Amino acid sequence: MTNTDIERYSYDVVVIGAGGAGLRAAVEAREAGFRVAIICKSLFGKAHTVMAEGGIAAAMGNVNSSDNWQVHFRDTMRGGKFINNWRMAELHAKESPERVWELEMWGALFDRTKEGKISQRNFGGHEYPRLAHVGDRTGLELIRTMQQHIVALQQKDAKEYGDAEINLKVFAEVTITDVLIENGAATGVYGYRRETGSEILFEAPAVILATGGIGKSFKVTSNSWEGTGDGHALALRAGGKLIDMEFVQFHPTGMIWPPSVRGILVTESVRGDGGILTNSEGKRFMFDYIPEIFKDKYADTAEEADRWYKDQANNRRPPELLPRDEVARAINSEVKAGRGSPHGGVYLDVSSRLPAEEIKRRLPSMWHQFKELADVDITEVPMEVGPTCHYVMGGVQVDPDTAAAVGVPGLFAAGEVAGGMHGSNRLGGNSLSDLLVFGRRAGFGAVAYLKDGSTKPKLSDAIVAKAHARLNAPFARTGGENPYTIHQELQQTTNDLVGIIRIKSELEAALVKLQEFRTRIKNVTVTGGREYNPGFHLAFDLENM
């Protein structure tokens, strides 16, 4: 393939990822007058953000007027064991309400209180009802709203210029394999179209990473197939820094049966709306796992915990609403002690807590999910749940105010791919607000970078040739390593050695295996053509994982 065979584009800003963070960044850059390309690995609208169910954490005080940004900041820091980047946590707590109101202004249809305000629900680790929600489909509504706003901007350009995509274009089903660096600064990105395998180049002085997480490195995960650590790896290869990568969150409640649906998320909203966790003996076990630091905030009897739902001012919270890491460890301990459910989890019961119609109204997705995938009616019987790899707190080290990647001018990161905001553990609901707050900040950070007056480096043919050679390497190798075999072994290794509870000997064994995988990946061979070749896709995903 020659340079003339490469599909080429030139933009001011390239956004990799079309979830909440990527779309919000794109809007910010476009509304500032710059030309923007949005690149998504799957179809537009299929980003993993749609799987976020519970809500958007924002201290609006609609349900409890005592809530404010300082309390939200404190909850976030405490949930992250105080190793969060405090400035990121501060900005997030202060700006989240404005981002929610902005979404509503753009057309988001939030659930309402009796007074007509945006409804807010309880979630683990949050002192007050704080999550603005749309039933249990909040992420889907967020993406729908952002997509409509993107289309509205395109329609405006169509009226003015006669071309809807002249200033803002979406490139679907494109995988980016390299951020192109010239003289230490970002100058564009290189990749291929997933359908045809044809190569594609985007020249741009500003690149925003919004690629999500790393869940497909694990055997049991709530993440979609896209969660292969692409942005983390792109930043690292480009000269950026990663922080806090040891902190991987296991959501306490994922589906565990049947095997085909193992890992699919069971929203924290079930517990926020009254659901309780019990073991095989019928015991509500979370009262046995309240850490000392949380004992002043969490009830130690079932009677007080149940009273809290109606009188939060005079009672402490149910321990089912402890931060996710605490609940996941408790479930893991119960299962290891032999008190688990038949399929290796515990029971999550909302059927005995709320009327059937109330469950269907508040948790429509959960009712359909269990009915269709597991033939379980959650209005009649408890669910079987267990921990599932859900979120990585670590990521690209960024400047808190501009989301600029440390060490790489012109590179920015927002959302799950960026590290620091959540410390060692993310509170539920803080992800969607994180996407909006720092997606916007990445957008205006890129705008400020483009406006700073400095001369931006130009892309050279040598850099393009290097990216082209790397993309074609798997077809030329003769090592014979199968990417599917390595991926299965990687997932089994993380499952066995890098789980919820970690010990030194297992981590050391995992490091030995990972080094072995790195060597073997260099010999991965792809057979067949470029079109519709999943082995080709996995070869590059493996390098990132």
CSV table of N, CA and C in Angstrom, one decimal, residues 275-384:
chain,number,residue,atom,x,y,z
A,275,GLY,N,-33.3,-2.8,47.6
A,275,GLY,CA,-32.9,-4.2,47.5
A,275,GLY,C,-31.8,-4.5,48.6
A,276,ILE,N,-31.9,-5.8,49.0
A,276,ILE,CA,-31.0,-6.2,50.1
A,276,ILE,C,-30.2,-7.4,49.6
A,277,LEU,N,-29.0,-7.6,50.2
A,277,LEU,CA,-28.1,-8.7,49.8
A,277,LEU,C,-28.2,-9.8,50.9
A,278,THR,N,-28.4,-11.1,50.5
A,278,THR,CA,-28.5,-12.2,51.5
A,278,THR,C,-27.6,-13.3,51.0
A,279,ASN,N,-27.2,-14.2,51.9
A,279,ASN,CA,-26.4,-15.3,51.6
A,279,ASN,C,-27.3,-16.6,51.5
A,280,SER,N,-26.7,-17.7,51.3
A,280,SER,CA,-27.5,-19.0,51.2
A,280,SER,C,-28.2,-19.4,52.4
A,281,GLU,N,-27.9,-18.8,53.6
A,281,GLU,CA,-28.6,-19.0,54.8
A,281,GLU,C,-29.7,-18.1,55.1
A,282,GLY,N,-29.9,-17.1,54.1
A,282,GLY,CA,-30.9,-16.1,54.3
A,282,GLY,C,-30.5,-15.0,55.1
A,283,LYS,N,-29.3,-14.9,55.5
A,283,LYS,CA,-28.8,-13.8,56.3
A,283,LYS,C,-28.5,-12.6,55.5
A,284,ARG,N,-28.9,-11.4,56.0
A,284,ARG,CA,-28.6,-10.1,55.4
A,284,ARG,C,-27.1,-9.7,55.9
A,285,PHE,N,-26.1,-10.1,55.2
A,285,PHE,CA,-24.8,-10.2,55.7
A,285,PHE,C,-24.0,-8.9,55.7
A,286,MET,N,-24.4,-7.9,55.0
A,286,MET,CA,-23.6,-6.7,54.9
A,286,MET,C,-23.4,-6.0,56.3
A,287,PHE,N,-24.2,-6.3,57.3
A,287,PHE,CA,-24.0,-5.7,58.6
A,287,PHE,C,-22.7,-6.2,59.2
A,288,ASP,N,-22.2,-7.3,58.7
A,288,ASP,CA,-20.9,-7.8,59.3
A,288,ASP,C,-19.7,-7.2,58.6
A,289,TYR,N,-19.9,-6.4,57.6
A,289,TYR,CA,-18.7,-5.9,56.9
A,289,TYR,C,-18.6,-4.4,56.8
A,290,ILE,N,-19.1,-3.7,57.8
A,290,ILE,CA,-19.0,-2.2,57.8
A,290,ILE,C,-17.6,-1.8,58.4
A,291,PRO,N,-16.8,-1.1,57.6
A,291,PRO,CA,-15.5,-0.7,58.0
A,291,PRO,C,-15.6,0.4,59.1
A,292,GLU,N,-14.6,0.5,59.9
A,292,GLU,CA,-14.6,1.5,61.0
A,292,GLU,C,-14.9,2.9,60.5
A,293,ILE,N,-14.2,3.2,59.4
A,293,ILE,CA,-14.4,4.6,58.9
A,293,ILE,C,-15.8,5.0,58.5
A,294,PHE,N,-16.6,4.0,58.3
A,294,PHE,CA,-18.0,4.2,57.8
A,294,PHE,C,-19.1,4.0,58.9
A,295,LYS,N,-18.7,3.5,60.1
A,295,LYS,CA,-19.6,3.1,61.1
A,295,LYS,C,-20.6,4.2,61.6
A,296,ASP,N,-20.1,5.4,61.5
A,296,ASP,CA,-21.0,6.5,62.0
A,296,ASP,C,-22.1,6.9,61.0
A,297,LYS,N,-21.9,6.3,59.7
A,297,LYS,CA,-22.9,6.7,58.7
A,297,LYS,C,-23.8,5.5,58.3
A,298,TYR,N,-23.5,4.3,58.7
A,298,TYR,CA,-24.2,3.1,58.2
A,298,TYR,C,-24.8,2.3,59.4
A,299,ALA,N,-26.1,1.9,59.2
A,299,ALA,CA,-26.9,1.3,60.2
A,299,ALA,C,-26.3,-0.1,60.5
A,300,ASP,N,-26.4,-0.5,61.8
A,300,ASP,CA,-25.9,-1.8,62.2
A,300,ASP,C,-27.0,-2.8,62.6
A,301,THR,N,-28.3,-2.4,62.3
A,301,THR,CA,-29.4,-3.3,62.4
A,301,THR,C,-30.3,-3.1,61.2
A,302,ALA,N,-31.1,-4.2,60.9
A,302,ALA,CA,-32.0,-4.2,59.8
A,302,ALA,C,-33.1,-3.1,60.0
A,303,GLU,N,-33.5,-3.0,61.3
A,303,GLU,CA,-34.6,-2.1,61.6
A,303,GLU,C,-34.2,-0.6,61.3
A,304,GLU,N,-33.0,-0.2,61.7
A,304,GLU,CA,-32.6,1.1,61.4
A,304,GLU,C,-32.4,1.3,59.9
A,305,ALA,N,-31.8,0.3,59.3
A,305,ALA,CA,-31.5,0.4,57.8
A,305,ALA,C,-32.8,0.6,57.0
A,306,ASP,N,-33.9,-0.1,57.4
A,306,ASP,CA,-35.1,0.0,56.7
A,306,ASP,C,-35.8,1.3,57.0
A,307,ARG,N,-35.7,1.8,58.2
A,307,ARG,CA,-36.3,3.1,58.5
A,307,ARG,C,-35.7,4.3,57.7
A,308,TRP,N,-34.4,4.1,57.3
A,308,TRP,CA,-33.7,5.1,56.6
A,308,TRP,C,-34.4,5.5,55.3
A,309,TYR,N,-35.0,4.6,54.6
A,309,TYR,CA,-35.6,4.9,53.4
A,309,TYR,C,-36.7,5.9,53.5
A,310,LYS,N,-37.3,6.0,54.7
A,310,LYS,CA,-38.4,6.9,54.9
A,310,LYS,C,-38.0,8.1,55.7
A,311,ASP,N,-36.9,7.9,56.5
A,311,ASP,CA,-36.5,9.0,57.5
A,311,ASP,C,-35.0,9.1,57.5
A,312,GLN,N,-34.4,9.7,56.5
A,312,GLN,CA,-33.0,9.7,56.4
A,312,GLN,C,-32.3,10.7,57.3
A,313,ALA,N,-33.1,11.6,57.9
A,313,ALA,CA,-32.5,12.6,58.8
A,313,ALA,C,-32.2,11.9,60.2
A,314,ASN,N,-32.9,10.9,60.5
A,314,ASN,CA,-32.8,10.3,61.9
A,314,ASN,C,-32.3,8.9,61.9
A,315,ASN,N,-31.8,8.4,60.8
A,315,ASN,CA,-31.4,7.0,60.7
A,315,ASN,C,-30.1,6.9,59.8
A,316,ARG,N,-29.3,5.9,60.0
A,316,ARG,CA,-28.1,5.7,59.2
A,316,ARG,C,-28.5,4.8,58.0
A,317,ARG,N,-27.6,4.9,57.0
A,317,ARG,CA,-27.9,4.2,55.7
A,317,ARG,C,-27.7,2.7,55.8
A,318,PRO,N,-28.4,2.0,54.9
A,318,PRO,CA,-28.2,0.5,54.8
A,318,PRO,C,-26.8,0.2,54.4
A,319,PRO,N,-26.2,-0.9,54.9
A,319,PRO,CA,-24.8,-1.2,54.5
A,319,PRO,C,-24.7,-1.7,53.1
A,320,GLU,N,-25.9,-2.1,52.5
A,320,GLU,CA,-25.8,-2.4,51.1
A,320,GLU,C,-25.4,-1.3,50.2
A,321,LEU,N,-25.4,0.0,50.8
A,321,LEU,CA,-25.1,1.2,50.0
A,321,LEU,C,-23.7,1.7,50.4
A,322,LEU,N,-22.9,0.8,51.0
A,322,LEU,CA,-21.4,1.1,51.1
A,322,LEU,C,-20.8,1.3,49.8
A,323,PRO,N,-19.6,1.9,49.7
A,323,PRO,CA,-18.9,2.0,48.4
A,323,PRO,C,-18.7,0.6,47.8
A,324,ARG,N,-18.6,0.6,46.4
A,324,ARG,CA,-18.6,-0.7,45.7
A,324,ARG,C,-17.5,-1.6,46.1
A,325,ASP,N,-16.3,-1.1,46.4
A,325,ASP,CA,-15.2,-2.0,46.7
A,325,ASP,C,-15.5,-2.7,48.0
A,326,GLU,N,-16.2,-2.1,49.0
A,326,GLU,CA,-16.5,-2.7,50.2
A,326,GLU,C,-17.5,-3.9,50.0
A,327,VAL,N,-18.5,-3.6,49.2
A,327,VAL,CA,-19.6,-4.6,49.0
A,327,VAL,C,-19.0,-5.7,48.2
A,328,ALA,N,-18.2,-5.5,47.2
A,328,ALA,CA,-17.6,-6.6,46.4
A,328,ALA,C,-16.8,-7.5,47.2
A,329,ARG,N,-16.0,-6.9,48.1
A,329,ARG,CA,-15.1,-7.8,49.0
A,329,ARG,C,-16.0,-8.6,49.9
A,330,ALA,N,-17.1,-8.0,50.4
A,330,ALA,CA,-18.0,-8.7,51.3
A,330,ALA,C,-18.6,-9.9,50.6
A,331,ILE,N,-19.1,-9.7,49.4
A,331,ILE,CA,-19.7,-10.8,48.6
A,331,ILE,C,-18.6,-11.9,48.4
A,332,ASN,N,-17.4,-11.5,48.0
A,332,ASN,CA,-16.3,-12.4,47.8
A,332,ASN,C,-16.1,-13.3,49.0
A,333,SER,N,-16.1,-12.6,50.2
A,333,SER,CA,-15.8,-13.3,51.4
A,333,SER,C,-16.9,-14.3,51.7
A,334,GLU,N,-18.2,-14.0,51.5
A,334,GLU,CA,-19.3,-14.9,51.8
A,334,GLU,C,-19.2,-16.1,50.9
A,335,VAL,N,-18.9,-15.9,49.6
A,335,VAL,CA,-18.8,-17.1,48.7
A,335,VAL,C,-17.7,-18.0,49.1
A,336,LYS,N,-16.5,-17.4,49.4
A,336,LYS,CA,-15.4,-18.2,49.8
A,336,LYS,C,-15.6,-19.0,51.1
A,337,ALA,N,-16.5,-18.4,52.0
A,337,ALA,CA,-16.8,-19.1,53.2
A,337,ALA,C,-17.9,-20.2,53.1
A,338,GLY,N,-18.3,-20.4,51.8
A,338,GLY,CA,-19.3,-21.4,51.6
A,338,GLY,C,-20.7,-21.1,51.8
A,339,ARG,N,-21.0,-19.7,51.8
A,339,ARG,CA,-22.3,-19.3,52.0
A,339,ARG,C,-22.9,-18.6,50.8
A,340,GLY,N,-22.4,-19.0,49.6
A,340,GLY,CA,-22.8,-18.4,48.4
A,340,GLY,C,-24.1,-19.1,47.8
A,341,SER,N,-24.6,-18.5,46.7
A,341,SER,CA,-25.7,-19.1,46.0
A,341,SER,C,-25.2,-20.3,45.2
A,342,PRO,N,-26.2,-21.1,44.6
A,342,PRO,CA,-25.8,-22.3,43.8
A,342,PRO,C,-24.7,-22.0,42.7
A,343,HIS,N,-24.7,-20.8,42.1
A,343,HIS,CA,-23.9,-20.6,41.0
A,343,HIS,C,-22.7,-19.7,41.3
A,344,GLY,N,-22.4,-19.6,42.6
A,344,GLY,CA,-21.2,-18.9,43.1
A,344,GLY,C,-21.3,-17.4,43.3
A,345,GLY,N,-22.5,-16.9,43.7
A,345,GLY,CA,-22.7,-15.6,44.0
A,345,GLY,C,-23.5,-15.4,45.3
A,346,VAL,N,-24.3,-14.4,45.4
A,346,VAL,CA,-25.2,-14.2,46.5
A,346,VAL,C,-26.5,-13.8,46.0
A,347,TYR,N,-27.5,-13.5,46.9
A,347,TYR,CA,-28.8,-13.1,46.4
A,347,TYR,C,-29.0,-11.6,46.6
A,348,LEU,N,-29.6,-11.0,45.6
A,348,LEU,CA,-30.1,-9.6,45.6
A,348,LEU,C,-31.6,-9.6,45.5
A,349,ASP,N,-32.2,-9.2,46.6
A,349,ASP,CA,-33.7,-9.3,46.7
A,349,ASP,C,-34.4,-8.0,46.7
A,350,VAL,N,-35.1,-7.7,45.7
A,350,VAL,CA,-36.0,-6.5,45.7
A,350,VAL,C,-37.5,-7.0,45.7
A,351,SER,N,-37.7,-8.3,45.4
A,351,SER,CA,-39.1,-8.8,45.3
A,351,SER,C,-39.9,-8.7,46.6
A,352,SER,N,-39.2,-8.8,47.7
A,352,SER,CA,-39.8,-8.7,49.0
A,352,SER,C,-39.9,-7.3,49.6
A,353,ARG,N,-39.3,-6.4,48.8
A,353,ARG,CA,-39.1,-5.0,49.4
A,353,ARG,C,-40.1,-4.0,48.7
A,354,LEU,N,-40.5,-4.3,47.5
A,354,LEU,CA,-41.3,-3.3,46.8
A,354,LEU,C,-42.4,-4.0,46.0
A,355,PRO,N,-43.6,-3.4,45.8
A,355,PRO,CA,-44.6,-4.0,45.0
A,355,PRO,C,-44.1,-4.2,43.6
A,356,ALA,N,-44.7,-5.2,42.9
A,356,ALA,CA,-44.3,-5.6,41.6
A,356,ALA,C,-44.3,-4.5,40.6
A,357,GLU,N,-45.4,-3.7,40.6
A,357,GLU,CA,-45.6,-2.6,39.7
A,357,GLU,C,-44.5,-1.5,39.9
A,358,GLU,N,-44.2,-1.3,41.2
A,358,GLU,CA,-43.2,-0.3,41.5
A,358,GLU,C,-41.8,-0.7,41.0
A,359,ILE,N,-41.5,-2.0,41.1
A,359,ILE,CA,-40.2,-2.5,40.6
A,359,ILE,C,-40.2,-2.3,39.1
A,360,LYS,N,-41.2,-2.6,38.4
A,360,LYS,CA,-41.2,-2.5,36.9
A,360,LYS,C,-41.2,-1.0,36.5
A,361,ARG,N,-41.7,-0.1,37.3
A,361,ARG,CA,-41.6,1.3,37.0
A,361,ARG,C,-40.3,1.9,37.3
A,362,ARG,N,-39.7,1.5,38.4
A,362,ARG,CA,-38.4,2.1,38.8
A,362,ARG,C,-37.2,1.4,38.1
A,363,LEU,N,-37.3,0.1,37.8
A,363,LEU,CA,-36.2,-0.7,37.3
A,363,LEU,C,-36.7,-1.5,36.0
A,364,PRO,N,-37.2,-0.8,35.0
A,364,PRO,CA,-37.7,-1.5,33.8
A,364,PRO,C,-36.6,-2.3,33.1
A,365,SER,N,-35.4,-1.8,33.0
A,365,SER,CA,-34.4,-2.5,32.3
A,365,SER,C,-34.0,-3.8,33.0
A,366,MET,N,-33.9,-3.7,34.4
A,366,MET,CA,-33.5,-4.9,35.2
A,366,MET,C,-34.6,-6.0,35.0
A,367,TRP,N,-35.9,-5.6,35.1
A,367,TRP,CA,-36.9,-6.6,35.0
A,367,TRP,C,-36.8,-7.3,33.6
A,368,HIS,N,-36.7,-6.5,32.5
A,368,HIS,CA,-36.6,-7.1,31.2
A,368,HIS,C,-35.3,-7.9,31.1
A,369,GLN,N,-34.2,-7.4,31.6
A,369,GLN,CA,-32.9,-8.1,31.5
A,369,GLN,C,-33.0,-9.5,32.1
A,370,PHE,N,-33.5,-9.6,33.3
A,370,PHE,CA,-33.5,-10.9,34.0
A,370,PHE,C,-34.6,-11.8,33.3
A,371,LYS,N,-35.7,-11.2,32.9
A,371,LYS,CA,-36.8,-12.1,32.3
A,371,LYS,C,-36.3,-12.7,31.0
A,372,GLU,N,-35.7,-11.8,30.2
A,372,GLU,CA,-35.3,-12.3,28.9
A,372,GLU,C,-34.0,-13.1,28.8
A,373,LEU,N,-33.1,-12.8,29.7
A,373,LEU,CA,-31.8,-13.5,29.6
A,373,LEU,C,-31.6,-14.6,30.6
A,374,ALA,N,-32.4,-14.6,31.7
A,374,ALA,CA,-32.2,-15.7,32.7
A,374,ALA,C,-33.5,-16.3,33.1
A,375,ASP,N,-34.6,-15.9,32.5
A,375,ASP,CA,-36.0,-16.4,32.8
A,375,ASP,C,-36.3,-16.3,34.3
A,376,VAL,N,-35.9,-15.2,34.9
A,376,VAL,CA,-36.1,-14.9,36.3
A,376,VAL,C,-37.0,-13.6,36.4
A,377,ASP,N,-38.1,-13.7,37.1
A,377,ASP,CA,-38.9,-12.6,37.4
A,377,ASP,C,-38.5,-11.9,38.7
A,378,ILE,N,-37.8,-10.8,38.6
A,378,ILE,CA,-37.3,-10.2,39.8
A,378,ILE,C,-38.4,-9.6,40.7
A,379,THR,N,-39.6,-9.5,40.3
A,379,THR,CA,-40.7,-9.1,41.1
A,379,THR,C,-41.2,-10.3,42.0
A,380,GLU,N,-40.7,-11.5,41.7
A,380,GLU,CA,-41.2,-12.7,42.5
A,380,GLU,C,-40.1,-13.4,43.3
A,381,VAL,N,-38.9,-13.4,42.7
A,381,VAL,CA,-37.8,-14.1,43.4
A,381,VAL,C,-36.5,-13.2,43.4
A,382,PRO,N,-35.6,-13.5,44.3
A,382,PRO,CA,-34.3,-12.8,44.3
A,382,PRO,C,-33.5,-13.1,43.1
A,383,MET,N,-32.5,-12.2,42.8
A,383,MET,CA,-31.6,-12.4,41.7
A,383,MET,C,-30.3,-13.0,42.3
A,384,GLU,N,-29.6,-13.8,41.4
A,384,GLU,CA,-28.3,-14.3,41.8
A,384,GLU,C,-27.3,-13.3,41.2
